[in-house]
């Protein structure tokens, strides 16, 4: 640039790209955007279908970006973000249904063509019947391949569609010519073969692959939809005169006072002005215990109110809320490029033009060196090259291995969403673990209870008090005392920040912290105090139960380490993988968990964005990082990591963002997943090797390399069978994974 724009403000936005059919389309769309004046950087991710672009709004607008994309044969969805997701969902559903119908019809129509072509070639009207069934497959169901090939040809590029269109198109046209003008070949002493089955089967195979790909890509938007679903559509506004009015979320302005009832989601970020309640903030903090919100305390969009009601003043609305920022961070992380490009995409970029060049060269060499029948042999040889080099084996090499690997994983309780995760998992050398719900169970429960003089006769009073309490820890005590008979209380009073006071038969009882007992001159026995001090050192939460004179019981509540976590961490240590525990919990609890599990590296009081920043820091040091988490607060870190693993008993958001899910939430499955990755990637490489060996041998044979030596010229019919055989060998090799 001639002028200095270093101080000019830039905007970073994500737009869905429409009309892409393969990885080379993404490369083309990215290139065209990058070269626009005013664009600082552009990245197109084919898996998510998104363009992440940073541009200078004074030099280029959104409409100009769209026109640039349209000039390359694609389109940019520049709708308002509130309607963009719905439009995309509708477009995807429509595309998927069309593709499904095309695939079903292609398979059904190809079956009789293959049956006749392979077994009943000598039956009456065999050629005409095959032509009748293959024509709709090639010209109707396969028309998109030809349209896309033409679009790329106009922009002087080629992709897999080009090869499919040329091979099936030439095979079809050649077969129609041979069917209607067989004398052309008979006069030259050659038999007029038709290759309808090669044309229709190739299109059916490729359509099936596209259908599987589209289904996988459709799941990438689910996480964003679920995150957006955390925000309610309407809220209850408290008007200036004190009356209530229901309005849409879009109409909320900073300064508005909003009423939140029990069980409702909080719509925007704000400050409590009246009332108090416990709020479940696990989607932000990852910690399972709801937080008490009183006057002048902050509340956040997407968090869930528990049993009480309160009013709060809106401070941040729309794109400024913490939930909106998490959504944006997940979108950016999902739209960024993977560190390792897929092997098949790289190969395909070279494979297609090379095959086209070989086919043309074959025809020219035959014309020059082939003598009287040079043109005939040259045309046959060029068609045979295109048919035998059809990318079925190459196209099936990865998806078949992935399908079997994913199935094998599912049998072991490991859900794997995409090929990229399986490709990268074997390279993982650093794992970041969340604490709550990942290493620990994620739900507080009573671990210990001691009664004064071992007398638990008052446990029915304790149960009755905790049953009426709104405090989240009360549920743990209630569960522990299951089977105990509850009684009626004559008085019940919640004492904010301290606990509960209740009465039964004119006696006062207290449940809460030690401060509550001290304030009411309740005596604490030495033995109970010793237990309480010991549990506090173990970072457990201590609750006291007392009457008006003395402490009757002391209870320890903790989020327990899962039975398998210690063994899982040992296994990963043995694999020389660096382990890091990041938690939003306090330092004492984090240290206690780290000591018990053998984790050497840990950090406490870590915010969601800090987890993602820590992962980027590891990646910058050359590490391949896996993130393991279970909460909504982990979603940004999961989307940032090279391999993301969610616990199956965690939040839906975490499972949608993550590329792997451990259904049982058992950490020992991570080591299994890494081993499965190594086997699957080895199978993919074997498949690609055999696909290429087949091409390296098959293409020269098809071109007629043996003709000068022994007069051998490969028949396109045999080439079609060889192509099918190569696909079968790839699928069979993939199935070997099942038997390991």
XYZ file of C-alpha atoms in Angstrom:
740
model
C 0.000 0.000 0.000
C 1.187 3.457 -0.817
C -0.336 5.127 2.255
C 0.338 4.294 5.884
C -2.786 2.661 7.330
C -1.172 1.311 10.480
C -3.322 3.533 12.724
C -6.582 2.967 10.858
C -9.256 1.107 12.817
C -10.038 -2.433 11.638
C -13.069 -4.683 12.112
C -12.908 -8.463 12.512
C -16.060 -10.346 11.453
C -17.191 -13.829 10.524
C -19.406 -14.439 7.466
C -20.815 -17.736 6.129
C -19.570 -18.524 2.593
C -22.102 -20.157 0.242
C -21.396 -22.322 -2.803
C -18.182 -24.083 -1.693
C -17.924 -27.770 -2.624
C -14.372 -28.768 -1.643
C -11.204 -27.651 0.110
C -9.800 -26.012 -3.041
C -12.959 -23.841 -3.140
C -12.062 -22.573 0.341
C -8.540 -21.776 -0.866
C -9.913 -19.897 -3.889
C -12.426 -17.919 -1.782
C -9.708 -17.045 0.730
C -7.335 -15.882 -1.998
C -9.907 -13.622 -3.672
C -10.789 -11.976 -0.330
C -7.170 -11.545 0.780
C -6.338 -9.577 -2.382
C -9.089 -6.979 -1.891
C -7.834 -3.477 -0.976
C -8.532 -2.769 2.690
C -8.487 -6.428 3.776
C -5.848 -7.038 6.461
C -6.303 -10.820 6.755
C -8.756 -13.479 5.565
C -9.180 -17.132 6.463
C -11.794 -19.488 4.998
C -12.497 -22.696 6.899
C -14.152 -25.311 4.667
C -15.282 -27.436 7.640
C -17.327 -24.616 9.202
C -18.053 -22.826 5.900
C -17.004 -19.484 7.421
C -14.837 -16.562 6.328
C -13.001 -14.847 9.203
C -11.920 -11.461 7.823
C -10.222 -8.416 9.306
C -10.740 -5.303 7.185
C -10.596 -1.495 7.219
C -14.200 -0.238 7.008
C -13.103 3.103 5.498
C -11.509 1.332 2.527
C -13.865 -1.609 1.906
C -17.438 -2.389 2.934
C -19.340 -5.643 3.494
C -21.155 -5.286 0.128
C -17.807 -4.996 -1.712
C -16.558 -8.136 0.038
C -19.726 -9.914 -1.107
C -19.266 -8.743 -4.728
C -15.650 -9.951 -4.709
C -16.803 -13.371 -3.491
C -19.583 -13.486 -6.113
C -17.037 -12.732 -8.868
C -15.282 -15.990 -7.953
C -18.527 -17.989 -8.162
C -19.345 -18.056 -4.438
C -21.508 -15.886 -2.204
C -21.315 -14.253 1.213
C -24.221 -14.254 3.673
C -24.204 -10.695 5.062
C -27.566 -10.743 6.831
C -28.021 -9.310 10.320
C -26.601 -11.752 12.917
C -30.002 -12.213 14.555
C -31.470 -13.786 11.372
C -28.246 -15.211 9.911
C -28.330 -18.453 11.921
C -31.934 -19.226 10.959
C -31.199 -18.596 7.260
C -28.129 -20.850 7.394
C -30.075 -23.632 9.119
C -32.788 -23.466 6.453
C -30.213 -23.493 3.620
C -28.369 -26.450 5.173
C -31.561 -28.443 5.750
C -32.665 -27.812 2.165
C -29.235 -28.770 0.762
C -29.009 -31.911 2.906
C -32.489 -33.135 1.899
C -31.742 -32.575 -1.801
C -28.442 -34.428 -1.497
C -30.078 -37.315 0.374
C -32.737 -37.724 -2.327
C -30.102 -37.552 -5.088
C -27.935 -40.188 -3.364
C -30.844 -42.605 -2.874
C -31.933 -42.264 -6.516
C -28.330 -42.577 -7.795
C -27.794 -45.824 -5.864
C -31.157 -47.293 -6.940
C -30.642 -46.420 -10.620
C -26.999 -47.607 -10.642
C -27.769 -51.095 -9.303
C -29.377 -52.452 -12.522
C -26.626 -50.808 -14.639
C -23.867 -52.536 -12.639
C -25.737 -55.868 -12.640
C -26.184 -55.845 -16.431
C -22.697 -54.409 -17.127
C -20.929 -57.072 -15.093
C -23.147 -60.170 -15.520
C -25.652 -59.846 -18.375
C -23.856 -57.925 -21.162
C -25.138 -60.363 -23.805
C -28.855 -60.022 -22.956
C -31.111 -58.335 -25.568
C -31.125 -54.506 -25.418
C -28.503 -54.553 -22.638
C -26.882 -51.324 -23.869
C -30.203 -49.515 -24.244
C -31.388 -50.527 -20.745
C -28.084 -49.385 -19.179
C -28.326 -46.095 -21.116
C -31.902 -45.613 -19.880
C -30.887 -46.059 -16.203
C -27.523 -44.236 -16.318
C -28.759 -41.103 -18.168
C -30.686 -39.621 -15.212
C -27.757 -40.463 -12.886
C -25.214 -38.619 -15.043
C -27.274 -35.759 -16.492
C -29.727 -35.085 -13.644
C -28.291 -36.384 -10.351
C -24.690 -35.589 -11.309
C -25.292 -32.201 -12.946
C -23.727 -30.304 -10.007
C -20.355 -31.934 -10.702
C -20.446 -30.605 -14.259
C -21.650 -27.155 -13.156
C -18.888 -26.884 -10.525
C -16.238 -28.155 -12.949
C -17.321 -25.496 -15.467
C -17.264 -22.796 -12.761
C -13.676 -23.719 -11.858
C -12.655 -23.961 -15.507
C -13.868 -20.372 -16.058
C -11.539 -19.273 -13.242
C -8.650 -21.395 -14.586
C -8.673 -23.875 -11.709
C -9.534 -27.549 -11.210
C -10.767 -29.651 -8.317
C -12.147 -33.125 -7.617
C -15.404 -32.136 -9.368
C -13.352 -31.540 -12.536
C -12.022 -35.091 -12.512
C -15.416 -36.603 -11.710
C -17.127 -34.534 -14.439
C -14.510 -35.353 -17.087
C -14.250 -39.074 -16.365
C -17.998 -39.697 -16.056
C -18.861 -37.268 -18.867
C -16.390 -38.759 -21.348
C -17.310 -42.334 -20.333
C -21.008 -41.507 -20.839
C -20.606 -39.674 -24.179
C -18.188 -42.347 -25.408
C -20.695 -45.077 -24.447
C -23.617 -43.309 -26.164
C -21.492 -42.949 -29.329
C -20.503 -46.645 -29.213
C -24.127 -47.689 -28.670
C -25.519 -45.686 -31.616
C -22.565 -45.909 -34.038
C -20.939 -49.330 -33.353
C -19.905 -49.614 -37.023
C -17.249 -46.921 -36.458
C -15.274 -49.428 -34.351
C -16.296 -52.593 -36.214
C -14.852 -51.178 -39.460
C -11.542 -50.731 -37.630
C -11.549 -54.250 -36.217
C -12.466 -53.194 -32.678
C -15.421 -54.059 -30.433
C -17.788 -51.210 -29.442
C -17.847 -51.401 -25.619
C -20.056 -49.211 -23.442
C -19.070 -47.900 -19.993
C -22.386 -46.714 -18.544
C -21.792 -48.588 -15.270
C -18.482 -46.766 -14.673
C -20.162 -43.359 -15.145
C -23.208 -43.998 -12.929
C -21.406 -45.869 -10.110
C -18.757 -43.153 -9.765
C -21.456 -40.479 -9.368
C -23.390 -42.624 -6.843
C -20.195 -43.172 -4.789
C -19.220 -39.502 -4.785
C -22.761 -38.363 -3.880
C -22.726 -40.756 -0.911
C -19.409 -39.269 0.264
C -20.795 -35.729 -0.102
C -23.868 -36.691 1.947
C -21.708 -37.983 4.833
C -19.571 -34.843 4.680
C -22.593 -32.516 4.703
C -24.073 -34.299 7.718
C -20.848 -33.887 9.688
C -20.512 -30.210 8.726
C -24.099 -29.527 9.795
C -23.222 -30.248 13.426
C -20.703 -27.387 13.670
C -23.420 -24.771 14.229
C -25.171 -26.642 17.047
C -22.875 -25.303 19.774
C -23.536 -21.696 18.775
C -27.295 -22.368 18.641
C -27.232 -23.852 22.139
C -25.204 -20.927 23.484
C -27.708 -18.534 21.940
C -30.477 -20.603 23.526
C -29.135 -19.700 26.980
C -30.568 -16.218 26.496
C -34.353 -15.899 26.998
C -36.456 -14.453 24.148
C -38.479 -12.159 26.451
C -37.984 -10.471 29.841
C -40.195 -8.862 32.507
C -39.462 -5.125 32.612
C -40.265 -3.100 35.774
C -41.605 0.230 34.481
C -41.158 3.620 36.176
C -44.588 3.351 37.848
C -43.708 -0.076 39.296
C -45.886 -2.093 36.902
C -44.555 -5.122 35.020
C -44.376 -5.373 31.224
C -43.108 -8.256 29.089
C -40.783 -7.110 26.280
C -38.475 -8.785 23.742
C -34.810 -9.227 24.608
C -33.819 -6.973 21.663
C -35.705 -4.064 23.273
C -33.735 -4.115 26.561
C -31.604 -1.011 27.125
C -28.857 -0.325 29.671
C -30.472 1.073 32.825
C -33.705 -0.942 32.529
C -34.850 -2.724 35.710
C -35.691 -6.409 35.113
C -37.564 -8.909 37.286
C -36.208 -12.466 37.492
C -38.493 -15.195 38.843
C -37.489 -18.647 40.219
C -36.068 -20.981 37.537
C -35.697 -18.246 34.889
C -32.577 -17.474 32.848
C -30.968 -14.067 33.338
C -31.180 -12.112 30.083
C -28.369 -9.518 30.274
C -25.465 -8.522 32.554
C -26.427 -6.267 35.454
C -26.474 -5.382 39.178
C -29.042 -6.661 41.717
C -31.206 -3.782 43.017
C -33.797 -5.629 45.140
C -34.135 -9.130 46.618
C -31.687 -12.027 46.752
C -31.360 -15.552 45.373
C -28.915 -18.302 44.545
C -27.820 -18.233 40.884
C -26.333 -21.187 38.962
C -23.240 -19.720 37.259
C -21.708 -23.068 36.259
C -21.861 -22.093 32.575
C -19.400 -19.282 33.333
C -17.327 -20.489 36.294
C -17.653 -24.268 35.870
C -18.213 -24.591 39.610
C -21.281 -26.670 40.583
C -22.389 -24.697 43.660
C -24.843 -21.837 42.912
C -23.769 -18.399 44.151
C -25.798 -16.173 46.503
C -26.656 -12.850 44.811
C -27.577 -9.904 47.042
C -28.052 -6.182 46.435
C -25.301 -4.501 44.317
C -23.843 -7.865 43.211
C -23.263 -8.683 39.539
C -25.395 -11.136 37.558
C -24.624 -12.402 34.044
C -26.613 -13.307 30.926
C -27.256 -17.037 30.461
C -26.957 -17.907 34.166
C -29.985 -19.513 35.849
C -31.853 -18.205 38.887
C -32.713 -20.826 41.515
C -35.595 -20.509 44.007
C -35.768 -16.793 44.943
C -36.922 -13.704 43.004
C -34.991 -10.458 42.547
C -34.766 -7.325 40.424
C -31.626 -6.100 38.692
C -30.563 -3.100 36.597
C -29.238 -3.901 33.093
C -25.617 -2.764 32.674
C -24.418 -4.590 29.551
C -26.832 -5.639 26.791
C -26.619 -7.225 23.325
C -23.068 -7.860 22.081
C -21.508 -6.496 25.291
C -22.691 -9.281 27.637
C -20.255 -11.965 28.816
C -22.404 -14.637 27.094
C -22.197 -12.753 23.759
C -18.420 -12.507 24.163
C -18.193 -16.285 24.808
C -20.312 -16.899 21.650
C -17.953 -14.689 19.607
C -14.868 -16.408 21.028
C -16.245 -19.865 20.176
C -17.123 -18.681 16.640
C -13.625 -17.266 16.109
C -11.935 -20.406 17.459
C -14.127 -22.678 15.316
C -13.536 -20.558 12.206
C -9.750 -20.418 12.558
C -7.572 -22.755 10.487
C -6.549 -26.139 11.864
C -2.772 -26.424 12.442
C -2.561 -29.494 10.200
C -4.234 -29.422 6.772
C -5.927 -32.634 5.768
C -3.601 -34.946 3.883
C -6.144 -35.837 1.206
C -6.796 -32.174 0.339
C -3.094 -31.606 -0.262
C -2.826 -34.711 -2.432
C -6.004 -33.904 -4.384
C -4.676 -30.440 -5.270
C -1.789 -32.105 -7.153
C -3.584 -35.287 -8.215
C -6.318 -33.678 -10.353
C -4.198 -31.529 -12.689
C -1.591 -34.317 -12.984
C -4.241 -36.841 -14.114
C -5.708 -34.358 -16.593
C -2.225 -33.716 -17.975
C -1.523 -37.448 -18.301
C -4.835 -38.035 -20.146
C -4.109 -35.234 -22.642
C -0.490 -36.326 -23.079
C -1.637 -39.936 -23.627
C -4.004 -38.878 -26.416
C -1.353 -36.685 -28.136
C 1.333 -39.390 -27.957
C -1.036 -41.939 -29.492
C -1.996 -39.519 -32.267
C 1.693 -38.892 -33.074
C 3.089 -42.397 -32.508
C 0.068 -44.686 -32.877
C -0.003 -45.140 -36.638
C -3.278 -45.773 -38.524
C -5.397 -46.343 -35.425
C -3.595 -43.707 -33.340
C -6.649 -41.457 -32.853
C -8.920 -44.398 -31.916
C -6.394 -45.930 -29.510
C -5.523 -42.483 -28.146
C -9.155 -41.671 -27.352
C -9.675 -45.074 -25.730
C -6.457 -44.715 -23.715
C -7.321 -41.150 -22.543
C -10.806 -42.274 -21.416
C -9.258 -45.291 -19.684
C -6.789 -43.019 -17.838
C -9.643 -40.801 -16.608
C -11.791 -43.808 -15.622
C -9.026 -45.707 -13.836
C -7.786 -42.557 -12.080
C -11.234 -41.617 -10.833
C -10.742 -40.551 -7.218
C -12.944 -43.192 -5.594
C -10.117 -44.992 -3.791
C -8.559 -41.674 -2.852
C -11.923 -40.283 -1.753
C -12.783 -43.354 0.330
C -9.349 -43.739 1.946
C -10.046 -41.301 4.762
C -13.840 -41.508 5.359
C -13.978 -45.324 5.545
C -11.144 -45.473 8.078
C -12.762 -42.634 10.023
C -16.177 -44.345 9.981
C -14.716 -47.594 11.326
C -12.516 -45.733 13.832
C -15.474 -43.686 15.045
C -17.580 -46.851 15.346
C -14.816 -48.574 17.299
C -14.594 -45.525 19.562
C -18.360 -45.514 20.125
C -18.207 -49.152 21.241
C -15.705 -48.050 23.902
C -17.771 -45.034 24.953
C -15.736 -42.462 22.985
C -17.747 -40.300 20.555
C -15.536 -38.782 17.835
C -16.962 -36.096 15.547
C -14.412 -35.580 12.772
C -11.325 -36.804 10.955
C -9.211 -33.872 12.076
C -9.459 -34.848 15.755
C -8.458 -38.433 14.992
C -5.575 -37.191 12.843
C -4.295 -34.871 15.587
C -5.006 -36.946 18.731
C -1.983 -39.181 18.133
C 0.265 -36.089 18.183
C -1.062 -34.749 21.506
C 1.804 -34.052 23.922
C 0.033 -31.666 26.331
C -3.374 -32.081 27.984
C -5.206 -29.320 29.858
C -7.742 -30.675 32.369
C -10.623 -28.832 33.990
C -11.155 -29.873 37.641
C -14.869 -29.837 38.396
C -16.777 -32.580 36.583
C -13.631 -33.748 34.779
C -11.193 -34.911 37.449
C -13.872 -34.667 40.146
C -17.499 -35.821 40.030
C -18.864 -32.282 39.694
C -21.486 -32.573 42.416
C -20.959 -31.852 46.143
C -21.721 -34.732 48.501
C -21.277 -35.516 52.161
C -17.936 -37.265 52.639
C -17.871 -37.376 56.465
C -20.268 -36.762 59.373
C -19.447 -36.925 63.090
C -22.014 -36.742 65.930
C -21.379 -35.594 69.499
C -20.848 -38.751 71.595
C -21.947 -40.755 68.500
C -25.532 -39.726 69.255
C -27.411 -39.165 65.961
C -30.896 -39.026 67.491
C -31.390 -35.471 66.159
C -30.755 -36.405 62.508
C -34.475 -36.141 61.645
C -34.366 -32.485 62.784
C -31.232 -31.880 60.643
C -32.953 -33.466 57.623
C -36.122 -31.372 58.113
C -34.118 -28.124 58.282
C -32.033 -28.952 55.178
C -35.141 -30.001 53.228
C -36.539 -26.465 53.620
C -33.232 -24.751 52.864
C -32.518 -23.147 49.472
C -28.753 -23.484 49.958
C -27.191 -25.761 47.301
C -25.161 -27.689 49.914
C -28.397 -28.587 51.721
C -29.230 -30.992 48.885
C -26.024 -32.946 49.596
C -27.032 -33.382 53.272
C -30.615 -34.311 52.290
C -29.318 -37.025 49.920
C -26.958 -38.351 52.616
C -29.858 -38.669 55.086
C -32.158 -40.500 52.664
C -34.499 -42.850 54.528
C -34.650 -40.661 57.654
C -38.180 -39.540 58.603
C -38.739 -35.755 58.369
C -40.662 -33.863 61.075
C -42.511 -30.517 61.160
C -40.716 -27.362 62.342
C -42.488 -24.565 64.244
C -40.131 -21.844 62.915
C -37.658 -21.563 60.004
C -35.430 -18.527 59.295
C -32.714 -18.159 56.650
C -29.726 -16.121 57.906
C -27.911 -14.737 54.837
C -24.236 -15.653 54.701
C -24.346 -17.720 57.906
C -26.970 -20.477 57.710
C -30.405 -21.356 59.131
C -32.210 -21.025 62.458
C -35.193 -23.322 63.158
C -37.377 -24.363 66.111
C -38.838 -27.690 67.159
C -40.639 -28.356 70.499
C -39.543 -24.907 71.829
C -35.848 -25.650 71.171
C -33.773 -23.615 68.700
C -31.500 -25.395 66.208
C -28.796 -23.997 63.925
C -27.312 -25.284 60.645
C -24.487 -23.275 59.083
C -20.919 -22.072 59.494
C -18.907 -21.747 62.694
C -19.585 -17.988 62.811
C -23.310 -18.729 63.304
C -22.571 -20.919 66.353
C -20.172 -18.355 67.867
C -22.749 -15.547 67.502
C -25.284 -17.611 69.451
C -22.876 -18.689 72.250
C -23.065 -22.353 71.214
C -20.326 -24.532 72.738
C -18.191 -26.688 70.413
C -16.652 -29.890 71.774
C -12.919 -30.497 71.297
C -13.409 -33.732 69.347
C -15.843 -32.139 66.864
C -13.519 -29.125 66.482
C -10.591 -31.458 65.732
C -12.608 -33.164 62.975
C -13.618 -29.781 61.526
C -9.988 -28.539 61.471
C -8.794 -31.728 59.752
C -11.469 -31.520 57.037
C -10.723 -27.833 56.475
C -7.063 -28.733 55.846
C -8.311 -31.171 53.181
C -10.186 -28.239 51.539
C -13.605 -29.671 52.375
C -16.587 -27.435 53.191
C -17.535 -27.775 56.884
C -21.159 -27.392 58.116
C -22.217 -27.366 61.778
C -25.481 -28.588 63.335
C -26.283 -27.425 66.890
C -29.055 -26.785 69.385
C -29.127 -23.657 71.582
C -26.439 -25.026 73.944
C -23.898 -27.153 72.065
C -22.774 -28.412 68.646
C -24.456 -31.746 67.937
C -22.718 -32.646 64.680
C -20.131 -31.534 62.134
C -20.449 -32.425 58.446
C -17.833 -32.372 55.640
C -18.973 -31.759 52.062
C -16.698 -32.079 49.056
C -16.653 -32.615 45.311
C -15.057 -36.097 45.218
C -12.291 -37.186 42.842
C -13.599 -39.817 40.415
C -12.438 -43.361 41.131
C -10.677 -43.645 37.756
C -9.030 -40.178 37.636
C -5.820 -41.103 39.487
C -5.243 -44.179 37.265
C -6.022 -42.137 34.112
C -3.501 -39.445 35.061
C -0.863 -42.144 35.700
C -1.524 -43.662 32.237
C -1.146 -40.285 30.524
C 2.030 -39.599 32.528
C 3.432 -42.929 31.290
C 2.746 -41.768 27.706
C 5.054 -38.747 28.347
C 2.185 -36.275 27.989
C 2.442 -32.996 29.928
C -0.623 -32.536 32.183
C -2.031 -29.207 33.389
C -5.055 -28.663 35.665
C -6.853 -25.300 35.341
C -9.758 -24.543 37.673
C -11.939 -21.625 38.715
C -11.857 -22.978 42.287
C -9.652 -21.590 45.089
C -5.926 -22.280 45.559
C -6.337 -24.586 48.576
C -8.833 -26.899 46.825
C -6.782 -26.944 43.602
C -3.608 -27.847 45.529
C -5.374 -30.647 47.424
C -6.735 -32.192 44.197
C -3.344 -31.879 42.452
C -1.567 -33.646 45.347
C -4.107 -36.475 45.465
C -4.022 -37.114 41.696
C -0.303 -36.567 41.057
C -0.706 -33.563 38.749
C 2.418 -31.393 38.980
C 1.189 -28.351 37.031
C -1.973 -26.555 38.139
C -3.527 -23.058 38.343
C -6.456 -21.904 40.502
C -9.069 -19.127 40.099
C -8.704 -19.244 36.293
C -11.328 -17.453 34.169
C -12.733 -19.002 30.925
C -10.732 -16.683 28.628
C -7.533 -17.359 30.608
C -7.933 -21.096 29.885
C -8.052 -20.347 26.136
C -5.046 -17.980 26.425
C -3.050 -20.671 28.284
C -3.799 -23.177 25.489
C -2.617 -20.670 22.847
C 0.573 -20.152 24.865
C 1.241 -23.931 24.840
C 0.518 -24.039 21.084
C 2.995 -21.186 20.511
C 5.593 -23.324 22.293
C 5.030 -26.036 19.664
C 2.718 -28.271 21.698
C -0.240 -30.181 20.267
C -2.812 -29.492 22.967
C -5.900 -31.440 24.051
C -8.435 -29.720 26.321
C -10.685 -31.834 28.542
C -13.694 -30.127 30.143
C -17.369 -30.462 30.958
C -18.804 -26.967 31.474
C -20.043 -24.111 29.317
C -17.169 -22.105 30.800
C -14.790 -24.556 29.058
C -16.335 -24.031 25.592
C -13.879 -21.300 24.481
C -10.871 -23.338 25.611
C -12.303 -26.471 23.936
C -12.763 -24.593 20.642
C -9.189 -23.207 20.872
C -7.444 -26.546 21.528
C -6.111 -28.784 18.737
C -8.135 -31.687 20.168
C -11.195 -30.976 22.326
C -12.647 -33.617 24.649
C -15.879 -33.194 26.639
C -17.212 -35.238 29.540
C -20.528 -36.889 28.633
C -22.158 -35.973 31.940
C -21.286 -32.281 31.476
C -23.072 -29.485 29.630
C -24.561 -29.857 26.132
C -22.554 -26.807 25.011
C -19.229 -28.413 25.926
C -20.223 -31.614 24.095
C -21.246 -29.680 20.966
C -18.052 -27.603 20.842
C -15.787 -30.591 21.578
C -14.723 -32.918 18.767
C -14.637 -35.907 21.146
C -16.980 -36.825 23.998
C -16.241 -39.378 26.735
C -19.768 -40.725 27.374
C -18.983 -42.201 30.796
C -16.876 -39.179 31.879
C -14.105 -41.697 32.672
C -10.678 -40.085 32.114
C -9.038 -43.465 31.328
C -10.828 -43.272 27.956
C -8.479 -40.435 26.882
C -5.493 -42.802 26.648
C -7.729 -45.216 24.682
C -8.745 -42.396 22.327
C -5.092 -41.530 21.627
C -4.288 -45.199 20.870
C -7.351 -45.420 18.603
C -6.135 -42.288 16.813
C -2.735 -43.880 16.140
C -4.353 -47.011 14.653
C -6.861 -45.053 12.559
C -4.251 -42.663 11.131
C -2.040 -45.667 10.304
C -5.002 -47.190 8.424
C -5.639 -43.930 6.535
C -1.985 -43.806 5.468
C -2.147 -47.454 4.338
C -5.305 -46.701 2.340
C -3.716 -43.679 0.672
C -0.576 -45.694 -0.050
C -2.548 -48.471 -1.775
C -4.738 -45.940 -3.610
C -1.574 -44.361 -4.993
C 0.173 -47.624 -5.766
C -2.954 -48.561 -7.712
C -2.817 -45.240 -9.588
C 0.943 -45.408 -10.171
C 0.527 -48.865 -11.761
C -2.941 -48.377 -13.275
C -2.502 -45.017 -15.024
C 0.581 -46.013 -17.089
C -1.160 -49.304 -18.038
C -4.266 -47.345 -19.062
C -2.119 -44.955 -21.094
C -0.777 -47.976 -23.060
C 2.797 -48.181 -21.769
C 2.907 -51.964 -22.519
C 1.503 -51.655 -26.072
C 4.917 -51.235 -27.784
C 6.272 -54.241 -25.834
C 3.519 -56.868 -26.099
C 0.546 -55.156 -27.768
C -1.413 -54.897 -24.477
C -3.952 -52.051 -24.297
C -6.126 -51.865 -21.183
C -9.834 -52.017 -21.903
C -11.852 -49.181 -20.226
C -14.223 -51.923 -18.990
C -11.331 -53.550 -17.106
C -10.287 -50.089 -15.922
C -13.773 -49.591 -14.466
C -13.554 -52.941 -12.671
C -10.039 -52.091 -11.400
C -11.328 -48.774 -10.120
C -14.120 -50.570 -8.227
C -11.629 -53.166 -6.926
C -9.349 -50.433 -5.583
C -12.295 -49.008 -3.641
C -13.163 -52.442 -2.242
C -9.557 -52.997 -1.115
C -9.551 -49.634 0.699
C -12.843 -50.438 2.470
C -11.613 -53.926 3.424
C -8.400 -52.500 4.872
C -10.442 -50.029 6.920
C -12.612 -52.846 8.271
C -9.465 -54.455 9.726
C -9.681 -51.773 12.437
C -12.847 -53.471 13.685
C -11.048 -56.726 14.318
C -8.151 -55.209 16.316
